[in-house]
Coordinates of C-alpha atoms (C1' of nucleotides) in Angstrom, one line a residue:
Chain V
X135 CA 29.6 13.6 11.1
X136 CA 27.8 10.9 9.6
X137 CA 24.5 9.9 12.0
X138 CA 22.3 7.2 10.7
X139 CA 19.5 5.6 12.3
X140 CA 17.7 2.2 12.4
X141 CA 13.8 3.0 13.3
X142 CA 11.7 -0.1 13.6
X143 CA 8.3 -0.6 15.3
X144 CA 8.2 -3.0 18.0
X145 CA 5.0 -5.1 16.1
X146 CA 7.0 -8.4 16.6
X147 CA 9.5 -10.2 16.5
X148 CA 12.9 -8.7 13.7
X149 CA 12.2 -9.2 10.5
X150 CA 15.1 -10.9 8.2
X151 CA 14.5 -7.5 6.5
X152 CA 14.3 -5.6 8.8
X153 CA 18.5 -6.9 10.0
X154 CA 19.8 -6.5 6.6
X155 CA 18.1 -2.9 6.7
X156 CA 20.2 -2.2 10.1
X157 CA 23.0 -4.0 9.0
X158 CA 23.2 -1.6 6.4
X159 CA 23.0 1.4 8.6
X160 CA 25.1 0.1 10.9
X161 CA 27.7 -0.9 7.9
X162 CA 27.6 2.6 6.6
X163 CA 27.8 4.4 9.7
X164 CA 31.0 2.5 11.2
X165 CA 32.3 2.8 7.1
X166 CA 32.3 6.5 7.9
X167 CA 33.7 7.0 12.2
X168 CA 29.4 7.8 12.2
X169 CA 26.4 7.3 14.9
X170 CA 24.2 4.6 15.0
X171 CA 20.9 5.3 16.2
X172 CA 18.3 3.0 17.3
X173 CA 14.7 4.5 17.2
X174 CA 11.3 2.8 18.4
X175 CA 8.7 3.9 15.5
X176 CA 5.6 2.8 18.2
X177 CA 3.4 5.5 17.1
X178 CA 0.7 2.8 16.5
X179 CA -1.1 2.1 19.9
X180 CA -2.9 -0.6 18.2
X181 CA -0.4 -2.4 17.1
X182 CA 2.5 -2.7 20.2
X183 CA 3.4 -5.8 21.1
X184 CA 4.9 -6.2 24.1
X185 CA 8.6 -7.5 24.8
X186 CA 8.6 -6.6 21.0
X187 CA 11.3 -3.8 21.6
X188 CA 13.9 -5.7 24.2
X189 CA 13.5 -8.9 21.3
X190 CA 14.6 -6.5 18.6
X191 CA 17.7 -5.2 20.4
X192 CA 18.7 -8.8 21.2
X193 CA 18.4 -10.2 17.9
X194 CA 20.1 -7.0 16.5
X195 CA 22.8 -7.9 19.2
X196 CA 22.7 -11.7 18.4
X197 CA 23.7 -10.6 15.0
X198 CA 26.3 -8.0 16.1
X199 CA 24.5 -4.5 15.1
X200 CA 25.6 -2.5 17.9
X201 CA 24.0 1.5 18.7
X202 CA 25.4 4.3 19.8
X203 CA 22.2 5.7 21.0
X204 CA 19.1 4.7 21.7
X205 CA 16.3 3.7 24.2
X206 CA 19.1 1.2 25.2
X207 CA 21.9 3.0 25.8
X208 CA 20.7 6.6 26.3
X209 CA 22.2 9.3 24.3
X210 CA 22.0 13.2 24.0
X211 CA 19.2 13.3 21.6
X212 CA 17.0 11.4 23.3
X213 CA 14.2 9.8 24.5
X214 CA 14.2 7.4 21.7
X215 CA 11.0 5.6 21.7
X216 CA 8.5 8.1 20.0
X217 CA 5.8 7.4 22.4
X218 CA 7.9 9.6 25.1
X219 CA 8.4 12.2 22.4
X220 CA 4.2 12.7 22.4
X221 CA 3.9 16.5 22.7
X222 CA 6.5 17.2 20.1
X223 CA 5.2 16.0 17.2
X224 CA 1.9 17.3 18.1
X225 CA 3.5 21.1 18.6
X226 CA 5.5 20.7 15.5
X227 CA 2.3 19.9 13.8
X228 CA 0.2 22.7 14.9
X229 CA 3.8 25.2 13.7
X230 CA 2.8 23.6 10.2
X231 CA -0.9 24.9 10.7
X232 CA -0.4 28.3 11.8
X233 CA 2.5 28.6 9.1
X234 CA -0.5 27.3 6.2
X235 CA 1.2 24.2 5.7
X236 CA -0.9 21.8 7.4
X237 CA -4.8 21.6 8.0
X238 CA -7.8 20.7 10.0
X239 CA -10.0 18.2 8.5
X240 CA -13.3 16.6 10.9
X241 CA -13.5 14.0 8.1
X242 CA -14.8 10.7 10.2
X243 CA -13.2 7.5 8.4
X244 CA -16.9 6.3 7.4
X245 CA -17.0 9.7 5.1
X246 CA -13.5 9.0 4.0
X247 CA -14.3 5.5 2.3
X248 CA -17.3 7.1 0.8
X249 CA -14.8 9.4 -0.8
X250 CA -12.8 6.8 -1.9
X251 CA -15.6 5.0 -3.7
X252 CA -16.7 7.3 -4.8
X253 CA -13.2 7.9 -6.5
X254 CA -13.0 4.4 -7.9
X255 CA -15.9 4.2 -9.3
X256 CA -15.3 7.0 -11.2
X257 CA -11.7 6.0 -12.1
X258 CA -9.9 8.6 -10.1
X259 CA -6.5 7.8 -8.1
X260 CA -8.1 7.5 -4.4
X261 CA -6.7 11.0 -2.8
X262 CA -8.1 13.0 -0.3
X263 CA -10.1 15.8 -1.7
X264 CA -9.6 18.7 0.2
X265 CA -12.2 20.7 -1.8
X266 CA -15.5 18.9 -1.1
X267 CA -14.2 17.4 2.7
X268 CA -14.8 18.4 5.5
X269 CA -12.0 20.9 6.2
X270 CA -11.0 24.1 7.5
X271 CA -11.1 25.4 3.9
X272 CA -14.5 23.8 3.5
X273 CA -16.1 25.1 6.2
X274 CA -14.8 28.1 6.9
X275 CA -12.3 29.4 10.1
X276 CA -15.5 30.3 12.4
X277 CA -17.1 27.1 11.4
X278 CA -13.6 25.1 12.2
X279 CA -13.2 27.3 15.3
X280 CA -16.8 26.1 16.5
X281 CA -15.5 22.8 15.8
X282 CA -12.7 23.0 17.5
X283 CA -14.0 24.5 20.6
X284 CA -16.6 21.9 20.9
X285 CA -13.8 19.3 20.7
X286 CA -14.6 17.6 17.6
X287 CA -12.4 14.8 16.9
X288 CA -10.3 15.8 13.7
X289 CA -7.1 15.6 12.4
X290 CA -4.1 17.7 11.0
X291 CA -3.6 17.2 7.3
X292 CA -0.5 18.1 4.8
X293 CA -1.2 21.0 2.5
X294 CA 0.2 19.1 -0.8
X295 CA 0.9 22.2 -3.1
X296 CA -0.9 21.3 -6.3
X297 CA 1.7 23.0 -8.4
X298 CA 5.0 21.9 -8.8
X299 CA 7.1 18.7 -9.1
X300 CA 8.7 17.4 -6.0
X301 CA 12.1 15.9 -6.4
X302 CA 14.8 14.2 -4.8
X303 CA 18.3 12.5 -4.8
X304 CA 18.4 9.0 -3.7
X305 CA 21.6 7.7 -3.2
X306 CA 21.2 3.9 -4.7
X307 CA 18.0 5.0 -7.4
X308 CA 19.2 8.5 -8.6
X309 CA 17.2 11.6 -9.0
X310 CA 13.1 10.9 -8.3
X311 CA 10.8 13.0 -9.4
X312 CA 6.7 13.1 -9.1
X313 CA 4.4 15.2 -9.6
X314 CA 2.7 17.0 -6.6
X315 CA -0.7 15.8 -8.0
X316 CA 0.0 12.9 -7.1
X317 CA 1.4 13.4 -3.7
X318 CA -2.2 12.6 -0.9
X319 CA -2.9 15.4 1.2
X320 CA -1.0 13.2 4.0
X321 CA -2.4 12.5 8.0
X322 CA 0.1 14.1 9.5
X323 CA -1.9 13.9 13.3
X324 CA -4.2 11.4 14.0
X325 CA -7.4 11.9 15.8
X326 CA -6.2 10.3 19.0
X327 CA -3.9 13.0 18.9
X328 CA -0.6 10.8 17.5
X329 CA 1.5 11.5 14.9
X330 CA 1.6 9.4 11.8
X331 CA 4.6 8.2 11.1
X332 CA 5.5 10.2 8.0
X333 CA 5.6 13.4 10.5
X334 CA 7.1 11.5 13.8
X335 CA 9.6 10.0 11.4
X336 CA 10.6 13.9 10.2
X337 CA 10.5 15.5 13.1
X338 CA 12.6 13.2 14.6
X339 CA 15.2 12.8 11.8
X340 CA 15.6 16.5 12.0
X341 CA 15.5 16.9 15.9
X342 CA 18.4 13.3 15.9
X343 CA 20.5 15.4 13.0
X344 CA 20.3 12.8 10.6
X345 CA 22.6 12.8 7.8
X346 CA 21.2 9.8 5.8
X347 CA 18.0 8.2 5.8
X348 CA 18.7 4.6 4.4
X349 CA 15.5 2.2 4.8
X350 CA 13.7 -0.4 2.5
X351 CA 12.5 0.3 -1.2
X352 CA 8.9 0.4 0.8
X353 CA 9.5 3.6 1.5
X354 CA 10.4 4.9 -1.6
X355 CA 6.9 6.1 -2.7
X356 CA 6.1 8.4 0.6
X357 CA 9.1 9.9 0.3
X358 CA 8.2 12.5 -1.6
X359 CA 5.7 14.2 1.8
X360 CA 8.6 13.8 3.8
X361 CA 10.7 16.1 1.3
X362 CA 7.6 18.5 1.5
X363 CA 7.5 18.2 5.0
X364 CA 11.1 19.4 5.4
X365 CA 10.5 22.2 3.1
X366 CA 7.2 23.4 5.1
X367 CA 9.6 23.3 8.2
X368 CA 12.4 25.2 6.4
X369 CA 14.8 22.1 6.8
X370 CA 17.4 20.9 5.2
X371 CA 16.6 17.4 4.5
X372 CA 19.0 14.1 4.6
X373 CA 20.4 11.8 2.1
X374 CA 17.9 9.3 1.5
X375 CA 19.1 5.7 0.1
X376 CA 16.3 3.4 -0.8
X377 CA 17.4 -0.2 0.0
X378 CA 15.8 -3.4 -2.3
X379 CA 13.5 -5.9 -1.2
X380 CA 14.4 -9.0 -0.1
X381 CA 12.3 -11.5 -1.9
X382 CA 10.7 -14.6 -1.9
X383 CA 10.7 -17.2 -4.7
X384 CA 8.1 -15.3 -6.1
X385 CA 9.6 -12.2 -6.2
X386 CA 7.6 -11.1 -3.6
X387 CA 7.9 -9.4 -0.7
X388 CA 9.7 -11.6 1.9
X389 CA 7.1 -13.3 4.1
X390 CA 6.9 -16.5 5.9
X391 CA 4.7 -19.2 3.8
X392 CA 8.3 -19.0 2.3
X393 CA 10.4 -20.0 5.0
X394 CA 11.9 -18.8 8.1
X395 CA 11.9 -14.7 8.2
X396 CA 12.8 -13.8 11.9
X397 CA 15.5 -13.4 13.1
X398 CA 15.0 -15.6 16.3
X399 CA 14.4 -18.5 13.7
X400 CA 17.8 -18.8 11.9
X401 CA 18.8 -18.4 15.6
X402 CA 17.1 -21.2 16.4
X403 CA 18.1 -23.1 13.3
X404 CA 21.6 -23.3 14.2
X405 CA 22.8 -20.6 12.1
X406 CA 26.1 -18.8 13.2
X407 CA 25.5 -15.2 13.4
X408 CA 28.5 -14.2 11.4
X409 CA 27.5 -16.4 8.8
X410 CA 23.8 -14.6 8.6
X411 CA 25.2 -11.4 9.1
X412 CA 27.4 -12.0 5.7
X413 CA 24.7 -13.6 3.8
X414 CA 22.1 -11.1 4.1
X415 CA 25.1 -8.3 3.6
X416 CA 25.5 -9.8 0.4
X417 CA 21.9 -9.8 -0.4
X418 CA 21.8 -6.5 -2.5
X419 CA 25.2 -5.6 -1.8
X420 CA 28.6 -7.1 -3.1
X421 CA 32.0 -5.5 -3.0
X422 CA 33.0 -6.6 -6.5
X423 CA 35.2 -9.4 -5.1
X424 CA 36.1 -12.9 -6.2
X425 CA 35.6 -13.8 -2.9
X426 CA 32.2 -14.1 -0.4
X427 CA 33.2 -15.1 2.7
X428 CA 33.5 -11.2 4.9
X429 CA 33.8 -10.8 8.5
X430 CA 32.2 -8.5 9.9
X431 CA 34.8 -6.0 9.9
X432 CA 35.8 -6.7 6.5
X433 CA 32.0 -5.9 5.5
X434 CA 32.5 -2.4 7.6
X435 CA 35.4 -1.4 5.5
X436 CA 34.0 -2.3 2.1
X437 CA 30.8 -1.6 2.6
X438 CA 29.5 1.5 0.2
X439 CA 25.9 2.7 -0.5
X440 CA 26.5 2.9 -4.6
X441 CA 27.2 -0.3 -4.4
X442 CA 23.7 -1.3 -3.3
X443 CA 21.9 -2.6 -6.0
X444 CA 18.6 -1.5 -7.3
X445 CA 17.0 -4.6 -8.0
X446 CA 15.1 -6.7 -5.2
X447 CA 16.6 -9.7 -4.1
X448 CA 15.3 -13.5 -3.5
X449 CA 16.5 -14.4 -0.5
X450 CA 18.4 -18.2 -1.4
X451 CA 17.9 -20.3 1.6
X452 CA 20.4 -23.1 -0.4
X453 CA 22.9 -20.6 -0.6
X454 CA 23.1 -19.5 3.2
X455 CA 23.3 -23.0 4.3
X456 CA 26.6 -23.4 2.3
X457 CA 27.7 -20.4 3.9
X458 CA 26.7 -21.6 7.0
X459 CA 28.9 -24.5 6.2
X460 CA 31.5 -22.9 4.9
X461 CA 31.6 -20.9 8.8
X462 CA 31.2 -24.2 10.0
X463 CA 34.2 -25.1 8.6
X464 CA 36.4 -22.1 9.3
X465 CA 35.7 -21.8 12.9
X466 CA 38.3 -23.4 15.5
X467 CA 36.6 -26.7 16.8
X468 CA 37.8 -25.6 20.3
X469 CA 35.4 -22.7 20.2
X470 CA 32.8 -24.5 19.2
X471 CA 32.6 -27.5 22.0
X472 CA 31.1 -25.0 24.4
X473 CA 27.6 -24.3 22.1
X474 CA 27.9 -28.3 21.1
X475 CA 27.2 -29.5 24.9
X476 CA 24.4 -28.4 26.1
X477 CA 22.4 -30.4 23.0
X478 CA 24.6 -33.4 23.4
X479 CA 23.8 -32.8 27.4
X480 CA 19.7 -32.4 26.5
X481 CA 20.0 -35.6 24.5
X482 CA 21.5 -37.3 27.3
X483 CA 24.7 -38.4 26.1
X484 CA 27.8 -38.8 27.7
X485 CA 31.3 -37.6 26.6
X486 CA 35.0 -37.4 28.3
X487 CA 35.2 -33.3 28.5
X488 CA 35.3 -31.0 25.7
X489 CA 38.4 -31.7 24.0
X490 CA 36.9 -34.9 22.9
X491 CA 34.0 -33.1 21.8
X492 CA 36.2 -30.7 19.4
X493 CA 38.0 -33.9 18.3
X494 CA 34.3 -35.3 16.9
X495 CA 33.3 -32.0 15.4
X496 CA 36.6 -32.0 13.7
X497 CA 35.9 -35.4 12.7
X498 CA 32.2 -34.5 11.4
X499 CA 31.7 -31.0 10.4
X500 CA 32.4 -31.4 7.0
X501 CA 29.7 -33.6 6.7
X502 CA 26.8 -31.3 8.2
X503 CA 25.6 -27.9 7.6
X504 CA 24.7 -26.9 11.4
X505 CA 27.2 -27.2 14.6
X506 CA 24.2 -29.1 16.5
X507 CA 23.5 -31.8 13.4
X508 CA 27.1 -33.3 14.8
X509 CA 24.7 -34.3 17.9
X510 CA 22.8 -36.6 16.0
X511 CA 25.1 -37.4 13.3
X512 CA 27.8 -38.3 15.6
X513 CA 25.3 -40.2 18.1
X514 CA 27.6 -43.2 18.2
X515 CA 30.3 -41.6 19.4
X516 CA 28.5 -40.6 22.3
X517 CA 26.9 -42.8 25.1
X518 CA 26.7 -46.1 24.9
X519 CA 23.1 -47.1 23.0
X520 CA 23.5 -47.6 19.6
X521 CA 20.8 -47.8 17.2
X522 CA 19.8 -51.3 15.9
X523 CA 21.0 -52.6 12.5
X524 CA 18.2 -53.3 9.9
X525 CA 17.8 -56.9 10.1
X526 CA 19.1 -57.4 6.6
X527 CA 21.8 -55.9 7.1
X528 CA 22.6 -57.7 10.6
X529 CA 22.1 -60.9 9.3
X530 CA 24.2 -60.2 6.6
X531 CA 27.2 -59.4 8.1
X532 CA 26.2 -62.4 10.6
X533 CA 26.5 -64.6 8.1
X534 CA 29.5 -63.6 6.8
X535 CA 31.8 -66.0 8.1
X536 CA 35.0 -64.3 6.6
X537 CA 34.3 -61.0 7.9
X538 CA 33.6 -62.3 11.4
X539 CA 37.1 -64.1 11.5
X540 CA 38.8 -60.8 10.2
X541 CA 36.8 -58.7 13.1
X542 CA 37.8 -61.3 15.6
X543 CA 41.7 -60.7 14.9
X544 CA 41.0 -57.3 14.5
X545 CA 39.5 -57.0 17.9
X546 CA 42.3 -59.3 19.4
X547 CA 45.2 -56.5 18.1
X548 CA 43.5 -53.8 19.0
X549 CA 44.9 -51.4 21.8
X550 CA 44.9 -47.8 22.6
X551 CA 48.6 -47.9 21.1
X552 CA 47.6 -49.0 18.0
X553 CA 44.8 -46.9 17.8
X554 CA 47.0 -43.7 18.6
X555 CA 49.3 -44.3 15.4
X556 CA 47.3 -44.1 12.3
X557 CA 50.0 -46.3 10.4
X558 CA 50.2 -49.4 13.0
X559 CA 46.7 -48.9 12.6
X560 CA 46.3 -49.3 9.2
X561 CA 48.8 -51.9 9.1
X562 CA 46.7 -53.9 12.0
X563 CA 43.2 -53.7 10.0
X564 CA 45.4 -54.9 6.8
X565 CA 47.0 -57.9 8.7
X566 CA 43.6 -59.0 10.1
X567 CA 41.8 -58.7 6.7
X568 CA 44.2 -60.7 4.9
X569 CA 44.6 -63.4 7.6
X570 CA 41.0 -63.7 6.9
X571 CA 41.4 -63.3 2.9
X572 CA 38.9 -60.4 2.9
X573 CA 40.0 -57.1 0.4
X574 CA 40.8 -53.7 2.8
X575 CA 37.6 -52.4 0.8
X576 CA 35.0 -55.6 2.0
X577 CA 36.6 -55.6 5.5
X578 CA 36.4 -51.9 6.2
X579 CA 32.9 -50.6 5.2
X580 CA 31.4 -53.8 7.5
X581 CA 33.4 -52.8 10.7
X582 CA 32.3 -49.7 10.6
X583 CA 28.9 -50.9 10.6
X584 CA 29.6 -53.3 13.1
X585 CA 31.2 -50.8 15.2
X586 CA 28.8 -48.0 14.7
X587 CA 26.1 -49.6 13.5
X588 CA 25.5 -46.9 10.5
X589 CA 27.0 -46.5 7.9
X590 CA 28.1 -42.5 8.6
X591 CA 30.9 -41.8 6.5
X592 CA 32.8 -41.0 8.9
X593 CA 36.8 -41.8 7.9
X594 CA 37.4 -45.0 10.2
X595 CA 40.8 -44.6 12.2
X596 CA 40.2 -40.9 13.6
X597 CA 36.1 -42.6 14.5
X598 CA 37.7 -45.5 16.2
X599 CA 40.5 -43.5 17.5
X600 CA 37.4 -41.0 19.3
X601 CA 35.6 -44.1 20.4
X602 CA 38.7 -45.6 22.1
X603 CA 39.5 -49.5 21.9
X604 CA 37.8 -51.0 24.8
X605 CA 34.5 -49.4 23.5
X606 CA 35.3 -50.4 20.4
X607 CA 36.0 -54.2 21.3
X608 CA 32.8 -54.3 23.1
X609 CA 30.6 -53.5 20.4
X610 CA 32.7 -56.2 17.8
X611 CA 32.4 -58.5 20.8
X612 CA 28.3 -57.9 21.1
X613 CA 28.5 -58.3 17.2
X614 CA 30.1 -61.5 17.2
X615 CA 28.1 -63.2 20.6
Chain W
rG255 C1' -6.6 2.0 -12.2
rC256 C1' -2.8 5.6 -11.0
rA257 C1' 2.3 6.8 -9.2
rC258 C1' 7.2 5.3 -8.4
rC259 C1' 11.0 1.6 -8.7
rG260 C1' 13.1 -2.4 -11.2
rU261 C1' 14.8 -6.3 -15.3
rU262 C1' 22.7 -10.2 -16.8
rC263 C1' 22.6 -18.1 -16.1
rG264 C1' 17.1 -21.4 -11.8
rU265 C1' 19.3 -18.1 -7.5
rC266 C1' 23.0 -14.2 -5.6
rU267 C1' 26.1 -11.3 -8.6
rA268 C1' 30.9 -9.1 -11.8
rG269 C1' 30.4 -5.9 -15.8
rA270 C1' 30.5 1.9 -15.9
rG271 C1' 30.9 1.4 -25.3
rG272 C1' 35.1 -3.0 -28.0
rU273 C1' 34.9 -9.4 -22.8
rU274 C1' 35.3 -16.4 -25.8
rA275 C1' 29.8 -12.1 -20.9
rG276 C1' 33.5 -13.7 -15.2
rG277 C1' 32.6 -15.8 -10.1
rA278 C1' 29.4 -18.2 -6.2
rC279 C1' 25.1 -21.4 -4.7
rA280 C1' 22.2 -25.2 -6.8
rC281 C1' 22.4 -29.2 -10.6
rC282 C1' 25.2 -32.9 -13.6
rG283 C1' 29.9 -35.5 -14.7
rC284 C1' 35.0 -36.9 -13.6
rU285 C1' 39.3 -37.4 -10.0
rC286 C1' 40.5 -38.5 -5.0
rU287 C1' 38.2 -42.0 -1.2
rU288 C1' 36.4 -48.9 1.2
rU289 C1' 31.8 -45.5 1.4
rC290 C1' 29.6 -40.5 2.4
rA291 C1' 31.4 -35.8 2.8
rC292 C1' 35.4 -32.3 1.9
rA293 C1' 38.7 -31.0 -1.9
rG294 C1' 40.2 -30.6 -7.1
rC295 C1' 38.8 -30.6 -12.3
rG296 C1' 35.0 -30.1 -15.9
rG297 C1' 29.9 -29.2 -17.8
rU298 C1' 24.7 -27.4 -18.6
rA299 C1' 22.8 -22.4 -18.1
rA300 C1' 21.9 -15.4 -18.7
rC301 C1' 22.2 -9.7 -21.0
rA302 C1' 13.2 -9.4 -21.3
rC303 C1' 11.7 -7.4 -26.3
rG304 C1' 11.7 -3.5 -30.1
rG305 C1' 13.6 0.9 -31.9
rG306 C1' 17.4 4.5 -32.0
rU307 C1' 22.6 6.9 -30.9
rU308 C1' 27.5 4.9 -32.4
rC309 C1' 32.5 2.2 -36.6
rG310 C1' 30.9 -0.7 -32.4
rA311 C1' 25.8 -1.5 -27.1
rG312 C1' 24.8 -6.1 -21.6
rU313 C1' 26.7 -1.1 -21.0
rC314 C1' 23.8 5.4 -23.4
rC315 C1' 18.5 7.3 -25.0
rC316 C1' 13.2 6.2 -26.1
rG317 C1' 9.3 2.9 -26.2
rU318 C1' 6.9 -2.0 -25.1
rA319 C1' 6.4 -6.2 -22.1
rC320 C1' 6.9 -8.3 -17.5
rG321 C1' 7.6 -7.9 -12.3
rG322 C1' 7.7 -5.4 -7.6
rU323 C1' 6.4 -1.6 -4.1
rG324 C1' 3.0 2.2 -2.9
rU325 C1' -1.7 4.1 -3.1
rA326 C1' -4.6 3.8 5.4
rC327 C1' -6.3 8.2 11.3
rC328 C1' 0.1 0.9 9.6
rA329 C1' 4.8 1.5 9.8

RNA sequence: GCACCGUUCGUCUAGAGGUUAGGACACCGCUCUUUCACAGCGGUAACACGGGUUCGAGUCCCGUACGGUGUACCA
């Protein structure tokens, strides 16, 4: 049974990363009939933000990453937020001291920048030193005892055996190997008596049955004390799978300078879930299709962790507007009057009821990128104000003595019937162009103008047609006055 | 500095020894259209570099360069 687990700390608002890392998770686990966990890494008192958990549910449910378990929803392996899970860590850290594989060190964090100075300066990697600290091996079991009894604030520290090499198997990067030299003599308790993550994330994995640990490339690095950590336990340890970045134009790590990175932003940008939920899937991950457009579902069946690739990827703002578009698009006007109103409802226009307002987002969508852009880019077709001409313009077409006669026996023809049938219609603006020996081309482009007073691009007969005829003859008619 | 990871068009990517190196976004052009958009057609544009291995290397190996991440009593 395939149990995976999404583990963020509620810091903020969800990252863009931070989705695509769930989304993965999620992917995999429905790929395989597995769990999906949500976890609450909040082992940092100084960092909580408050309301930061429930956001990050709701953006992960905005974007349709749904948990079988978690602080949520409950589940047998619970609690789920690691600050109810205090006394655990702290007991499995003191099973790691008594068993040799963890120590006390009294080290305060003045000493410990010394150290690392110290280090520098003499060209060294900085790493805890755990033979001139101030440790149990230092100072001796009475003298740590003494310590200890007299409450000394101290910390638990990983025993890093100096020896041999520590490997692994990552599912996306292959076999990783370092050398346990280079592996830091890791916090595994803080003083406040808190476990750091790297232990808090173990014990829990192990305690939550994990079965694959997939998480961002960041992670890659401190992997290695975890795999010591579940051989100091006697554990068998999960799958890891190392996800890549998503980047910035820079190639660096995804930030905002660079644009939008929550969640709540595209949100608030208009962006259709579905439509983020594919781009960033296809940020790192393709299924080797000539094709890019994936529903959800779709995603869930492909999806496959050797198909993540290894590389880090920039994140192309361009490209998820298309898709965007392309969703846009795709999606029944019908279903998508309901999310139009309330913005055409805040900007105080007025329209007949919602069919009319599928009819204009049929009419316009092709044109935008975002569902609410149709508000503004469709203003004349709703209410009654229309925005003034340029006075060039305006006294152009004022002066144009042909066009007014052709708008004039255009208005005169025009009824509801005509407007209903596209052909009488077409015949109707033909007959009143040539009566007034104006070209289709030079009558058409100036009565939409005239009747909208922009020129939106919008294809004439279905505009009209939305705008109905009395509407429409009152604006020729204030035109021509 | 050290460790780890990475490197195919500007960007996202296909490619698992033999390809005219394919697609998508963006960009440019043409067609359609009264116009804009959509659509269709076409174009510019990539295997970081150097050595091997091989009859043959974008694909395998080793270096180099460049980049990223990590190097906290943060996650």
């Amino acid at each position: 049974m395939v149990r995976v687990r999404f583990a963020p700390s509620p810091t903020g608002f969800l990252h863009i990363g931070s989705l695509r890392t769930a989304l993965y998770n999620f992917l995999y686990a429905r790929h395989h009939g597995g769990v999906c966990i949500l976890r609450i890494e909040d082992t940092d008192r100084t960092r909580f933000v408050e309301g930061a958990i429930e956001e990050q549910i709701a953006s992960l449910a905005w974007a349709g990453v749904t948990f079988d378990e978690g602080p949520h929803v409950g589940g047998n392996y619970g609690p789920y937020i690691q600050s109810e899970r205090f006394d655990l860590y702290r007991q499995y850290g003191m099973q790691l001291v008594e068993s040799g594989h963890a120590y006390y060190a009294f080290d305060t964090s003045e000493e410990l920048d010394a150290m690392r100075v110290r280090q520098q300066a003499a060209g060294i990697a900085p790493k805890y030193d755990r033979s001139s600290m101030r440790n149990q091996y230092t100072l001796g079991e009475q003298e740590t005892q003494r310590l200890l009894d007299e409450g000394a604030a101290h910390v638990i520290r990983l025993k890093v055996p100096l020896t041999s090499d520590v490997r692994f198997h990552d599912e996306i990067r292959g076999d990783v190997i370092v050398n346990g030299r280079e592996i830091d003599d890791q916090i595994l308790l803080k003083s406040d008596g808190f476990p750091t993550y790297h232990l808090a994330n173990v014990v829990d994995d192990h305690l939550m049955e994990i079965t694959h640990v997939i998480r961002a490339e960041e992670w890659l690095p401190s992997t290695p004390k975890h795999v010591l950590l579940y051989e100091a336990f006697g554990w068998k340890a999960p799958t890891f799978a190392h996800v890549p970045l998503m980047l910035n134009p820079d190639r660096t790590k995804m930030s905002k300078r660079h644009g939008d990175v929550m969640v709540r932003d595209f949100a608030g940008k208009g962006y259709f879930p579905d439509a983020l939920v594919n781009f960033v899937a296809m940020c790192g991950w393709n299924p080797a299709e000539d094709r890019e457009i994936y529903a959800m579902h779709e995603l869930i069946d492909r999806f496959t962790l050797d198909r993540v690739h290894k590389a880090g990827a920039v994140f192309d703002y361009k490209k998820l507007e298309w898709m965007n578009a392309e969703y846009l698009r795709a999606k029944a006007p019908a279903d998508l009057a309901a999310d139009l109103m309330p913005t055409l409802e805040q900007a105080g226009y007025t329209y007949r009821d919602s069919a009319f307002v599928a009819s204009v987002i049929a009419l316009l969508r092709e044109r935008v990128t975002f569902l609410q852009d149709i508000a503004t880019f469709g203003d004349y077709l709703f209410g009654d104000t229309l925005a003034p001409l340029d006075e060039a313009t305006e006294a152009q077409l004022r002066d144009d003595a042909a066009l007014r006669a052709a708008l004039a026996a255009f208005r005169d023809g025009l009824t509801d019937a005509v407007l209903a049938d596209a052909d009488a219609f077409k015949a109707h603006a033909k007959a009143s162009a040539e009566a007034a020996g104006l070209a289709m081309g030079k009558f058409m482009k100036p009565m939409r103008i005239v009747v909208t007073h922009r020129d939106v691009g919008a294809d004439l007969h279905p505009t009209l047609q939305l705008l109905g005829s009395s509407r429409c003859i009152a604006r020729i008619d204030a035109f021509l006055s």
